Amino acid sequence: MTSVQTKPAGAEQDARGTFDSLDPATDEVVGTYPIHTAEDVAEAVARAREAAAWWAGLGFAERAERLRRWKGMITRRVGQLAEVVHAETGKPHADAALEIVLAIDHLEWAAKNARKVLRQRKRSSGLLMANQSATVEYQPLGVVGVIGPWNYPVFTPMGSIIYALAAGNAVVFKPSEYTPGVGKWLVDTFADIVSEHPVLQLVTGYGETGAALCRSGVDKLAFTGSPGTGRKIMAACAENLTPVLIEAGGKDALLVDEDADLAAAADAAVWGGMSNAGQTCVGVERVYVHEKVYDDFVTKVVDIAGTVRSGSDPEAKIGPITMPAQLGIIRRHIADALARGGRALVGGSDAVGDRYVQPTVLVDVPEDSEAVREETFGPTLTIAKVHDMDEAVAKANDTRYGLGATVFAKRRGMELARRLRSGMTSVNAVISFAGIPSLPFGGIGESGFGRIHGPEGLKEFARPKAIARQRFKPPMNLTSFNRSAKTDAQVAKLITMLHGKRR
Ligand code: NAD
């Protein structure tokens, strides 16, 4: 996937320092937003500093209460928010509602568990320091910058926003230039619940506004988007040694073993590959199938994919490609696959239109072609036959990415899942890990690093604070110039007794 465009097609910029958010199905203007400058961003971060101190001072219980009230408000207004998501991304209303429902569940989990995960805990102080009481607690970082993508404009940034807020931080959020209205909706509703201070703020604009947020001195920058932009984010954050969390793209594989439930696997492959028009970071892009069940599986996939159509009418199961520039990439991947001996069993070169892409299922595609190696981000699948599951694992792992993965197998499901080089794997279901709030979410390699969701996601937005408190005077004072030769001899004896036995 290509990285940032200064002025993307699909969003119009004018001389007044604003840009328009467009409906990708019609190009109708659905909102106009400011292009925030570096000064605007700096002011927002300065306001956030004060808000952060207040929010942290509220403590876990009061923060949980506020987050739950926000959750209630979002839940009561799901339809309204889904409408904004639909207008800005083009995805069907029901799909928009689904990503909001998942985010709501994460809100509850983070509110409920923040104290349990981050509170002060005792640690063993060891024999040498037995006079000390040792504790660790997870304190808020301060101000967290969140930069989001457009494909899941609620679920994805909320994976950072919710966990950062629950850990006691203030957040400055820059949504994608394709979905500023969704960002505004989230920030405005939060302000209805937390009106005292600007704990969650919005800045809008293109890559330059995001870059200003990286350079603003925030205490951490949580980024979700393409690997190319991730590199720029890291470079900008490096100037202030600002730590970063990178949630980037993927080329996720689905494995089908000989004993798998083929109907379920085919259903999962088609939904995992085609839902949201394939614009899913953890969407299925490649499928590796045991040779014994390959033909049967492919027939089932073709049957199901034939029932999926993209369009803007209520019967269409998938919507338009949100970012027009992506159409060229999808077209190129399909053309390259076909030119190199691949065959399209569904869709093909005619599948890519002006706004919509029809489902495309490709077989016999060489492993080194773009459709297998690069993130396509369209409703396409490549299916390859393998001799055994070792070959499937080797091929699935032969990628620069490593975000999610799926295994369909009865006997060897857990073993294969463990061997896949990915941050998350679901067995006998697709993308299920994303809907389980207690599980960490994130990638390896070009898919990024750091984790959102679960206890790991809370700790990502907190710093461990170690405190050693002396309970009584030590029998041997080691940290004093008054230490005697006798003490040194005693220490040498003690350490030999404790650690010197094994040869
Ligand atoms: P993108 O990288 O083009 O943009 C993401 C965000 O970064 C936008 O808000 C954009 O304005 C901002 N940005 C662009 N240039 C910047 C710069 N130089 N400095 C700071 N900010 C800058 O990505 P996208 O097209 O919005 O999203 C699609 C990508 O996101 C895909 O690769 C997809 O796989 C990935 N994604 C990953 C996850 C995950 O959790 N791993 C989730 C959703 C999407």
Coordinates of C-alpha atoms and ligand atoms in Angstrom, one line a residue:
M1 CA 0.0 0.0 0.0
T2 CA 1.4 3.4 -0.9
S3 CA 1.8 5.9 1.9
V4 CA 0.6 9.4 2.3
Q5 CA -0.6 11.8 -0.4
T6 CA -0.3 15.4 0.5
K7 CA -3.7 16.1 -1.1
P8 CA -5.5 12.9 -1.6
A9 CA -8.1 12.4 -4.3
G10 CA -11.4 12.1 -2.5
A11 CA -10.8 15.1 -0.3
E12 CA -10.7 18.7 -1.6
Q13 CA -8.6 21.4 -0.1
D14 CA -9.2 25.1 -0.5
A15 CA -7.4 28.3 0.1
R16 CA -9.1 28.9 3.4
G17 CA -7.2 26.2 5.1
T18 CA -10.0 23.7 5.1
F19 CA -10.7 20.4 3.4
D20 CA -13.8 18.6 2.4
S21 CA -14.7 15.0 3.4
L22 CA -16.4 13.3 0.5
D23 CA -18.8 10.3 0.2
P24 CA -16.8 7.8 -1.8
A25 CA -19.9 6.4 -3.5
T26 CA -21.0 9.8 -4.9
D27 CA -18.3 12.4 -4.3
E28 CA -20.8 14.4 -2.4
V29 CA -19.3 16.7 0.2
V30 CA -20.3 15.4 3.7
G31 CA -18.4 17.8 5.8
T32 CA -15.7 20.5 5.8
Y33 CA -12.9 20.6 8.4
P34 CA -9.9 22.8 9.3
I35 CA -6.4 21.8 8.2
H36 CA -4.7 22.3 11.5
T37 CA -1.2 23.8 11.4
A38 CA 1.8 22.9 13.6
E39 CA 0.8 25.9 15.9
D40 CA -2.7 24.6 16.2
V41 CA -1.4 21.2 17.1
A42 CA 1.1 22.6 19.7
E43 CA -1.8 24.5 21.3
A44 CA -3.9 21.4 21.5
V45 CA -1.0 19.5 23.1
A46 CA -0.4 22.3 25.6
R47 CA -4.2 22.2 26.6
A48 CA -3.9 18.4 26.8
R49 CA -1.1 18.6 29.3
E50 CA -3.3 20.4 31.9
A51 CA -6.2 18.1 31.1
A52 CA -3.9 15.1 31.6
A53 CA -3.0 16.1 35.1
W54 CA -6.7 16.5 36.0
W55 CA -7.8 13.3 34.3
A56 CA -4.9 11.3 36.0
G57 CA -5.9 12.8 39.4
L58 CA -9.5 11.5 39.0
G59 CA -8.3 8.0 39.7
F60 CA -9.3 4.6 38.3
A61 CA -12.9 4.5 39.7
E62 CA -14.0 7.9 38.4
R63 CA -12.3 7.4 35.1
A64 CA -14.1 4.1 34.7
E65 CA -17.4 5.8 35.5
R66 CA -16.9 8.4 32.8
L67 CA -15.8 5.8 30.2
R68 CA -18.9 3.8 31.0
R69 CA -21.1 6.8 30.5
W70 CA -19.4 7.4 27.2
K71 CA -20.0 3.8 26.3
G72 CA -23.7 4.2 27.1
M73 CA -24.0 7.3 24.9
I74 CA -22.2 5.6 22.0
T75 CA -24.4 2.5 22.4
R76 CA -27.6 4.6 22.4
R77 CA -26.5 6.4 19.3
V78 CA -25.0 3.5 17.3
G79 CA -27.2 4.3 14.3
Q80 CA -26.2 7.9 14.2
L81 CA -22.4 7.1 14.3
A82 CA -22.9 4.3 11.8
E83 CA -24.4 6.8 9.4
V84 CA -21.3 9.0 9.7
V85 CA -19.1 6.0 9.1
H86 CA -21.2 5.0 6.1
A87 CA -21.2 8.5 4.6
E88 CA -17.4 8.8 4.8
T89 CA -16.2 5.3 4.0
G90 CA -19.1 3.9 1.9
K91 CA -19.3 0.7 3.9
P92 CA -22.7 -0.8 4.4
H93 CA -24.6 0.5 7.5
A94 CA -24.6 -2.9 9.2
D95 CA -20.8 -3.3 8.8
A96 CA -20.4 0.2 10.3
A97 CA -22.6 -0.8 13.2
L98 CA -20.5 -4.0 13.7
E99 CA -17.2 -2.1 14.2
I100 CA -18.9 0.2 16.7
V101 CA -20.2 -2.7 18.7
L102 CA -16.7 -4.2 18.9
A103 CA -15.4 -0.8 20.1
I104 CA -18.1 -0.6 22.8
D105 CA -17.1 -4.0 24.2
H106 CA -13.5 -2.8 24.4
L107 CA -14.6 0.3 26.3
E108 CA -16.3 -1.8 28.9
W109 CA -13.2 -4.1 29.2
A110 CA -10.7 -1.2 29.6
A111 CA -13.0 0.6 32.1
K112 CA -13.4 -2.6 34.2
N113 CA -9.8 -3.8 34.1
A114 CA -7.6 -0.7 34.1
R115 CA -7.2 -0.7 37.9
K116 CA -6.6 -4.4 38.1
V117 CA -3.8 -4.3 35.5
L118 CA -2.1 -1.0 36.4
R119 CA -2.4 -0.7 40.2
Q120 CA 0.5 -0.9 42.6
R121 CA 1.9 -4.5 43.1
K122 CA 4.4 -5.9 45.5
R123 CA 7.5 -7.6 44.1
S124 CA 9.9 -9.8 46.0
S125 CA 12.9 -7.8 47.2
G126 CA 15.3 -10.8 47.3
L127 CA 17.6 -11.9 50.1
L128 CA 20.3 -9.3 49.7
M129 CA 17.7 -6.5 49.9
A130 CA 15.4 -8.2 52.4
N131 CA 15.0 -5.0 54.4
Q132 CA 13.3 -3.3 51.4
S133 CA 9.7 -3.3 50.4
A134 CA 9.6 -3.4 46.5
T135 CA 6.6 -2.2 44.5
V136 CA 5.8 -1.4 40.9
E137 CA 2.8 0.7 39.6
Y138 CA 1.9 1.8 36.1
Q139 CA 1.5 5.5 35.9
P140 CA 0.0 7.4 32.9
L141 CA 2.4 8.7 30.3
G142 CA 0.7 12.2 30.1
V143 CA -0.4 13.1 26.6
V144 CA -0.8 10.5 23.9
G145 CA -1.1 11.4 20.2
V146 CA -3.3 9.0 18.1
I147 CA -3.1 9.0 14.3
G148 CA -5.8 6.8 12.7
P149 CA -6.7 5.3 9.3
W150 CA -10.0 5.4 7.5
N151 CA -10.8 1.7 6.9
Y152 CA -12.2 1.1 10.4
P153 CA -12.4 4.7 11.6
V154 CA -14.1 3.8 14.9
F155 CA -12.7 0.4 15.9
T156 CA -9.1 1.0 15.0
P157 CA -8.3 4.4 16.6
M158 CA -10.5 3.5 19.6
G159 CA -8.1 0.5 20.2
S160 CA -5.5 3.2 21.2
I161 CA -7.8 6.0 22.5
I162 CA -9.8 3.8 24.9
Y163 CA -6.8 2.1 26.4
A164 CA -4.8 5.4 26.6
L165 CA -7.7 7.1 28.4
A166 CA -8.3 4.2 30.8
A167 CA -4.7 4.3 31.7
G168 CA -5.1 8.0 32.7
N169 CA -3.7 9.9 29.7
A170 CA -5.1 12.8 27.7
V171 CA -5.3 12.1 24.0
V172 CA -4.9 14.3 20.9
F173 CA -6.5 12.5 18.0
K174 CA -5.9 13.0 14.3
P175 CA -8.3 10.9 12.3
S176 CA -7.7 10.1 8.6
E177 CA -8.4 12.9 6.2
Y178 CA -11.1 10.6 4.7
T179 CA -13.0 10.2 8.0
P180 CA -12.7 13.5 10.0
G181 CA -16.4 13.4 10.7
V182 CA -16.2 10.1 12.6
G183 CA -13.3 11.6 14.6
K184 CA -15.3 14.7 15.4
W185 CA -18.3 12.6 16.5
L186 CA -16.2 10.6 18.9
V187 CA -14.5 13.6 20.4
D188 CA -17.8 15.6 20.7
T189 CA -19.6 12.8 22.5
F190 CA -16.7 12.3 24.9
A191 CA -16.7 16.1 25.7
D192 CA -20.4 15.7 26.6
I193 CA -19.4 13.3 29.3
V194 CA -16.1 14.9 30.3
S195 CA -16.8 18.6 29.9
E196 CA -14.4 19.9 32.6
H197 CA -11.2 19.7 30.6
P198 CA -10.2 18.8 27.0
V199 CA -9.1 15.2 27.8
L200 CA -9.8 14.0 24.3
Q201 CA -9.2 16.5 21.5
L202 CA -9.4 16.5 17.7
V203 CA -7.0 17.8 15.2
T204 CA -7.8 17.4 11.5
G205 CA -5.8 17.6 8.3
Y206 CA -3.5 15.7 6.0
G207 CA -0.1 14.1 6.7
E208 CA 1.5 17.4 7.6
T209 CA -0.9 17.8 10.6
G210 CA 0.0 14.2 11.6
A211 CA 3.7 15.0 11.3
A212 CA 3.2 18.1 13.5
L213 CA 1.6 15.8 16.2
C214 CA 4.7 13.5 16.0
R215 CA 7.0 16.5 16.6
S216 CA 4.8 18.1 19.3
G217 CA 6.5 16.5 22.3
V218 CA 3.6 14.1 23.1
D219 CA 4.6 11.4 25.5
K220 CA 3.8 8.6 23.0
L221 CA 2.5 8.4 19.5
A222 CA 0.1 5.6 18.6
F223 CA -0.1 5.2 14.8
T224 CA -2.3 2.9 12.7
G225 CA -1.9 3.0 8.9
S226 CA 0.5 1.9 6.2
P227 CA 4.1 0.7 6.8
G228 CA 5.4 3.5 4.6
T229 CA 3.8 6.2 6.7
G230 CA 4.9 4.3 9.8
R231 CA 8.5 4.9 8.8
K232 CA 7.9 8.6 8.5
I233 CA 6.1 8.6 11.9
M234 CA 9.1 7.0 13.5
A235 CA 11.6 9.4 11.8
A236 CA 9.5 12.4 13.0
C237 CA 9.1 11.0 16.5
A238 CA 12.9 10.2 16.7
E239 CA 13.6 14.0 16.9
N240 CA 12.2 14.1 20.4
L241 CA 12.8 10.5 21.4
T242 CA 9.0 10.1 21.4
P243 CA 8.1 6.4 21.8
V244 CA 5.8 5.0 19.1
L245 CA 3.3 2.2 18.6
I246 CA 3.0 1.1 15.0
E247 CA -0.1 -0.8 13.8
A248 CA 0.6 -1.2 10.1
G249 CA -0.6 -3.3 7.2
G250 CA -0.7 -7.1 6.6
K251 CA -0.9 -9.9 4.1
D252 CA -2.7 -12.4 6.2
A253 CA -2.9 -16.0 5.3
L254 CA -5.6 -18.6 6.0
L255 CA -4.6 -22.2 6.2
V256 CA -6.9 -25.1 5.5
D257 CA -5.8 -28.6 6.7
E258 CA -7.1 -31.9 5.3
D259 CA -9.4 -32.5 8.3
A260 CA -10.9 -29.0 8.3
D261 CA -14.6 -28.2 8.2
L262 CA -14.5 -27.0 4.6
A263 CA -17.8 -25.3 4.5
A264 CA -16.9 -23.2 7.5
A265 CA -13.4 -22.5 6.1
A266 CA -14.7 -21.4 2.7
D267 CA -17.3 -19.1 4.4
A268 CA -14.5 -17.6 6.5
A269 CA -12.2 -17.2 3.6
V270 CA -14.7 -15.3 1.6
W271 CA -15.9 -13.1 4.4
G272 CA -12.4 -12.5 5.7
G273 CA -11.2 -11.6 2.2
M274 CA -14.2 -9.6 0.9
S275 CA -16.0 -7.9 3.8
N276 CA -15.4 -4.2 4.0
A277 CA -14.4 -4.6 0.3
G278 CA -11.2 -6.2 1.5
Q279 CA -10.1 -3.0 3.2
T280 CA -9.2 -4.7 6.4
C281 CA -5.7 -4.8 7.9
V282 CA -6.4 -8.3 9.3
G283 CA -8.4 -9.3 6.2
V284 CA -7.6 -12.7 4.5
E285 CA -5.5 -12.1 1.4
R286 CA -3.8 -15.5 0.8
V287 CA -5.2 -19.0 1.3
Y288 CA -3.1 -22.2 1.4
V289 CA -5.0 -25.5 1.2
H290 CA -4.0 -29.1 1.7
E291 CA -4.0 -30.9 -1.7
K292 CA -6.4 -33.5 -0.5
V293 CA -9.2 -31.0 0.0
Y294 CA -8.1 -28.3 -2.4
D295 CA -10.7 -28.9 -5.2
D296 CA -13.6 -29.3 -2.8
F297 CA -12.6 -26.1 -1.0
V298 CA -12.1 -24.0 -4.1
T299 CA -15.6 -25.1 -5.4
K300 CA -17.1 -23.9 -2.2
V301 CA -15.3 -20.6 -2.2
V302 CA -16.3 -19.9 -5.8
D303 CA -20.0 -20.7 -4.9
I304 CA -20.0 -18.3 -1.9
A305 CA -18.0 -15.5 -3.6
G306 CA -20.5 -15.6 -6.5
T307 CA -23.2 -14.4 -4.1
V308 CA -21.2 -11.3 -3.0
R309 CA -21.5 -8.1 -5.0
S310 CA -20.3 -4.6 -4.4
G311 CA -22.5 -1.6 -5.0
S312 CA -24.4 1.2 -3.3
D313 CA -27.9 -0.5 -3.2
P314 CA -29.1 -2.1 0.0
E315 CA -28.7 -5.7 -1.4
A316 CA -25.0 -5.1 -2.1
K317 CA -22.9 -6.8 0.5
I318 CA -19.8 -4.6 0.0
G319 CA -19.4 -0.9 -0.7
P320 CA -17.0 1.2 -2.7
I321 CA -13.2 1.4 -2.4
T322 CA -12.9 4.4 0.0
M323 CA -9.5 5.7 -1.2
P324 CA -9.6 6.1 -5.1
A325 CA -5.8 5.7 -5.4
Q326 CA -6.2 2.1 -4.1
L327 CA -8.1 1.1 -7.3
G328 CA -4.9 1.3 -9.3
I329 CA -3.1 -1.0 -6.9
I330 CA -5.9 -3.6 -6.9
R331 CA -6.0 -3.5 -10.7
R332 CA -2.2 -3.9 -10.9
H333 CA -2.2 -6.9 -8.6
I334 CA -4.9 -8.7 -10.5
A335 CA -3.3 -8.0 -13.9
D336 CA 0.1 -9.1 -12.7
A337 CA -1.3 -12.4 -11.3
L338 CA -3.1 -13.1 -14.6
A339 CA -0.1 -12.1 -16.8
R340 CA 2.0 -14.6 -14.9
G341 CA -0.2 -17.7 -15.3
G342 CA -2.8 -17.1 -12.6
R343 CA -6.5 -17.7 -13.4
A344 CA -9.5 -15.8 -12.1
L345 CA -12.3 -18.2 -11.0
V346 CA -14.5 -15.3 -9.9
G347 CA -14.0 -11.7 -11.0
G348 CA -10.7 -10.8 -12.8
S349 CA -9.4 -7.9 -14.9
D350 CA -12.9 -6.5 -15.4
A351 CA -13.7 -6.6 -11.7
V352 CA -12.1 -3.1 -11.0
G353 CA -14.4 -0.3 -11.8
D354 CA -14.4 3.5 -11.1
R355 CA -15.4 3.1 -7.5
Y356 CA -16.3 -0.5 -6.9
V357 CA -14.4 -3.7 -7.1
Q358 CA -16.2 -7.0 -7.6
P359 CA -15.0 -10.1 -5.7
T360 CA -12.1 -11.8 -7.3
V361 CA -10.7 -15.3 -6.6
L362 CA -7.4 -16.1 -8.1
V363 CA -5.6 -19.5 -8.3
D364 CA -2.3 -20.7 -9.8
V365 CA -0.7 -17.4 -8.9
P366 CA 3.1 -17.5 -8.6
E367 CA 4.3 -16.9 -5.0
D368 CA 6.5 -14.1 -6.0
S369 CA 3.8 -12.0 -7.7
E370 CA 2.5 -8.8 -6.3
A371 CA -0.9 -10.3 -5.5
V372 CA 0.8 -12.7 -3.1
R373 CA 3.5 -10.5 -1.7
E374 CA 2.0 -7.0 -1.3
E375 CA -1.0 -5.8 0.6
T376 CA -3.8 -5.6 -2.0
F377 CA -6.5 -4.0 0.3
G378 CA -9.3 -5.1 -2.1
P379 CA -11.9 -7.9 -2.3
T380 CA -9.5 -10.4 -3.7
L381 CA -8.1 -13.8 -2.6
T382 CA -5.3 -15.9 -3.9
I383 CA -5.7 -19.7 -3.3
A384 CA -2.7 -22.1 -3.5
K385 CA -2.5 -25.8 -3.2
V386 CA 0.1 -27.3 -0.8
H387 CA 1.4 -30.9 -0.3
D388 CA 1.3 -30.7 3.5
M389 CA 0.8 -28.2 6.3
D390 CA 4.5 -27.7 6.7
E391 CA 4.6 -26.2 3.2
A392 CA 1.5 -24.1 4.1
V393 CA 3.3 -22.7 7.2
A394 CA 6.5 -22.0 5.3
K395 CA 4.6 -20.1 2.6
A396 CA 2.4 -18.2 5.0
N397 CA 5.5 -17.1 6.9
D398 CA 7.4 -16.1 3.8
T399 CA 6.3 -12.4 4.0
R400 CA 7.6 -9.1 5.3
Y401 CA 4.4 -8.7 7.2
G402 CA 3.1 -10.5 10.3
L403 CA -0.3 -9.2 11.5
G404 CA -3.0 -11.8 11.8
A405 CA -3.6 -15.3 10.4
T406 CA -6.3 -18.0 10.4
V407 CA -6.1 -21.8 10.7
F408 CA -8.9 -24.2 9.8
A409 CA -7.9 -27.7 11.2
K410 CA -9.3 -30.2 13.6
R411 CA -6.2 -32.1 14.9
R412 CA -3.4 -29.7 14.4
G413 CA -5.1 -26.3 14.9
M414 CA -3.2 -25.0 17.9
E415 CA 0.2 -26.4 16.6
L416 CA -0.2 -24.6 13.3
A417 CA -1.4 -21.4 15.0
R418 CA 1.7 -21.3 17.2
R419 CA 4.0 -21.8 14.2
L420 CA 2.6 -18.9 12.2
R421 CA 4.7 -15.8 12.4
S422 CA 2.0 -13.3 13.2
G423 CA 0.8 -11.3 16.2
M424 CA -2.6 -13.0 16.3
T425 CA -4.0 -16.2 14.9
S426 CA -7.6 -17.5 15.1
V427 CA -8.4 -21.2 14.8
N428 CA -11.6 -22.4 13.1
A429 CA -13.0 -18.9 12.9
V430 CA -11.8 -15.7 11.3
I431 CA -10.6 -12.4 12.9
S432 CA -12.0 -13.6 16.2
F433 CA -9.0 -12.3 18.2
A434 CA -10.0 -8.7 17.4
G435 CA -13.3 -9.0 19.1
I436 CA -11.8 -10.5 22.4
P437 CA -10.9 -7.4 24.4
S438 CA -8.5 -9.3 26.7
L439 CA -6.3 -10.4 23.8
P440 CA -3.4 -8.1 22.7
F441 CA -3.5 -6.9 19.1
G442 CA -0.5 -6.0 17.0
G443 CA 2.0 -7.2 14.5
I444 CA 5.6 -8.1 13.8
G445 CA 7.9 -7.1 10.9
E446 CA 6.3 -4.6 8.5
S447 CA 3.1 -4.9 10.3
G448 CA 4.5 -2.9 13.2
F449 CA 5.2 -3.3 16.9
G450 CA 3.6 -2.7 20.3
R451 CA 0.2 -3.9 21.3
I452 CA -3.3 -2.4 21.7
H453 CA -6.2 -4.2 23.6
G454 CA -6.0 -6.3 26.7
P455 CA -3.6 -5.8 29.6
E456 CA -0.7 -5.3 27.2
G457 CA -2.7 -2.5 25.5
L458 CA -3.2 -0.8 28.9
K459 CA 0.5 -1.1 29.8
E460 CA 1.5 0.3 26.4
F461 CA 0.1 3.6 27.5
A462 CA 1.6 3.6 31.0
R463 CA 5.1 3.7 32.4
P464 CA 6.2 1.2 35.1
K465 CA 7.3 3.0 38.2
A466 CA 9.5 1.1 40.6
I467 CA 9.7 2.1 44.2
A468 CA 11.9 0.5 46.8
R469 CA 11.1 1.5 50.4
Q470 CA 13.5 0.7 53.2
R471 CA 11.6 -1.0 56.0
F472 CA 14.4 -1.4 58.5
K473 CA 18.1 -0.8 58.7
P474 CA 20.1 -3.4 56.8
P475 CA 22.4 -5.8 58.8
M476 CA 25.1 -5.0 56.2
N477 CA 25.0 -1.5 54.7
L478 CA 26.3 -1.9 51.2
T479 CA 25.7 1.6 49.9
S480 CA 27.9 3.6 52.2
F481 CA 31.5 4.7 52.2
N482 CA 31.4 3.4 55.8
R483 CA 31.3 -0.1 54.5
S484 CA 34.0 -2.2 56.2
A485 CA 36.3 -4.9 54.9
K486 CA 34.4 -7.2 57.2
T487 CA 31.1 -6.4 55.4
D488 CA 32.7 -7.1 52.1
A489 CA 33.9 -10.5 53.3
Q490 CA 30.4 -11.3 54.6
V491 CA 28.9 -10.3 51.3
A492 CA 31.4 -12.5 49.4
K493 CA 30.6 -15.5 51.7
L494 CA 26.8 -14.9 51.4
I495 CA 26.9 -14.7 47.6
T496 CA 29.0 -17.8 47.3
M497 CA 26.6 -19.6 49.5
L498 CA 23.6 -18.4 47.4
H499 CA 24.9 -18.7 43.9
G500 CA 28.2 -20.5 43.8
K501 CA 27.1 -24.1 44.2
R502 CA 26.5 -25.1 40.6
R503 CA 29.6 -25.9 38.6
Ligands
NAD1 P1 -2.0 6.0 5.8 O1 -0.7 5.5 6.2 O2 -2.1 6.5 4.4 O3 -2.6 7.1 6.8 C1 -2.8 6.8 8.1 C2 -2.8 8.2 8.9 O4 -1.5 8.7 8.9 C3 -3.7 9.2 8.3 O5 -4.4 9.9 9.4 C4 -2.8 10.2 7.6 O6 -3.2 11.5 7.5 C5 -1.6 10.1 8.5 N1 -0.3 10.5 7.9 C6 0.0 10.4 6.6 N2 1.3 10.8 6.4 C7 1.8 11.2 7.6 C8 3.0 11.7 8.1 N3 4.0 11.9 7.2 N4 3.2 12.0 9.4 C9 2.1 11.7 10.2 N5 0.9 11.2 9.9 C10 0.8 11.0 8.6 O7 -3.0 4.7 5.9 P2 -4.5 4.6 5.5 O8 -4.6 4.5 4.0 O9 -5.3 5.6 6.2 O10 -4.9 3.2 6.2 C11 -4.7 2.0 5.5 C12 -3.5 1.2 6.1 O11 -3.7 1.1 7.5 C13 -3.4 -0.2 5.6 O12 -2.0 -0.5 5.3 C14 -3.9 -1.1 6.7 O13 -3.5 -2.4 6.7 C15 -3.5 -0.3 7.9 N6 -4.2 -0.6 9.0 C16 -3.6 -1.3 10.1 C17 -4.3 -1.7 11.2 C18 -3.7 -2.4 12.3 O14 -4.3 -2.4 13.4 N7 -2.5 -3.0 12.2 C19 -5.7 -1.3 11.3 C20 -6.3 -0.6 10.3 C21 -5.5 -0.3 9.1

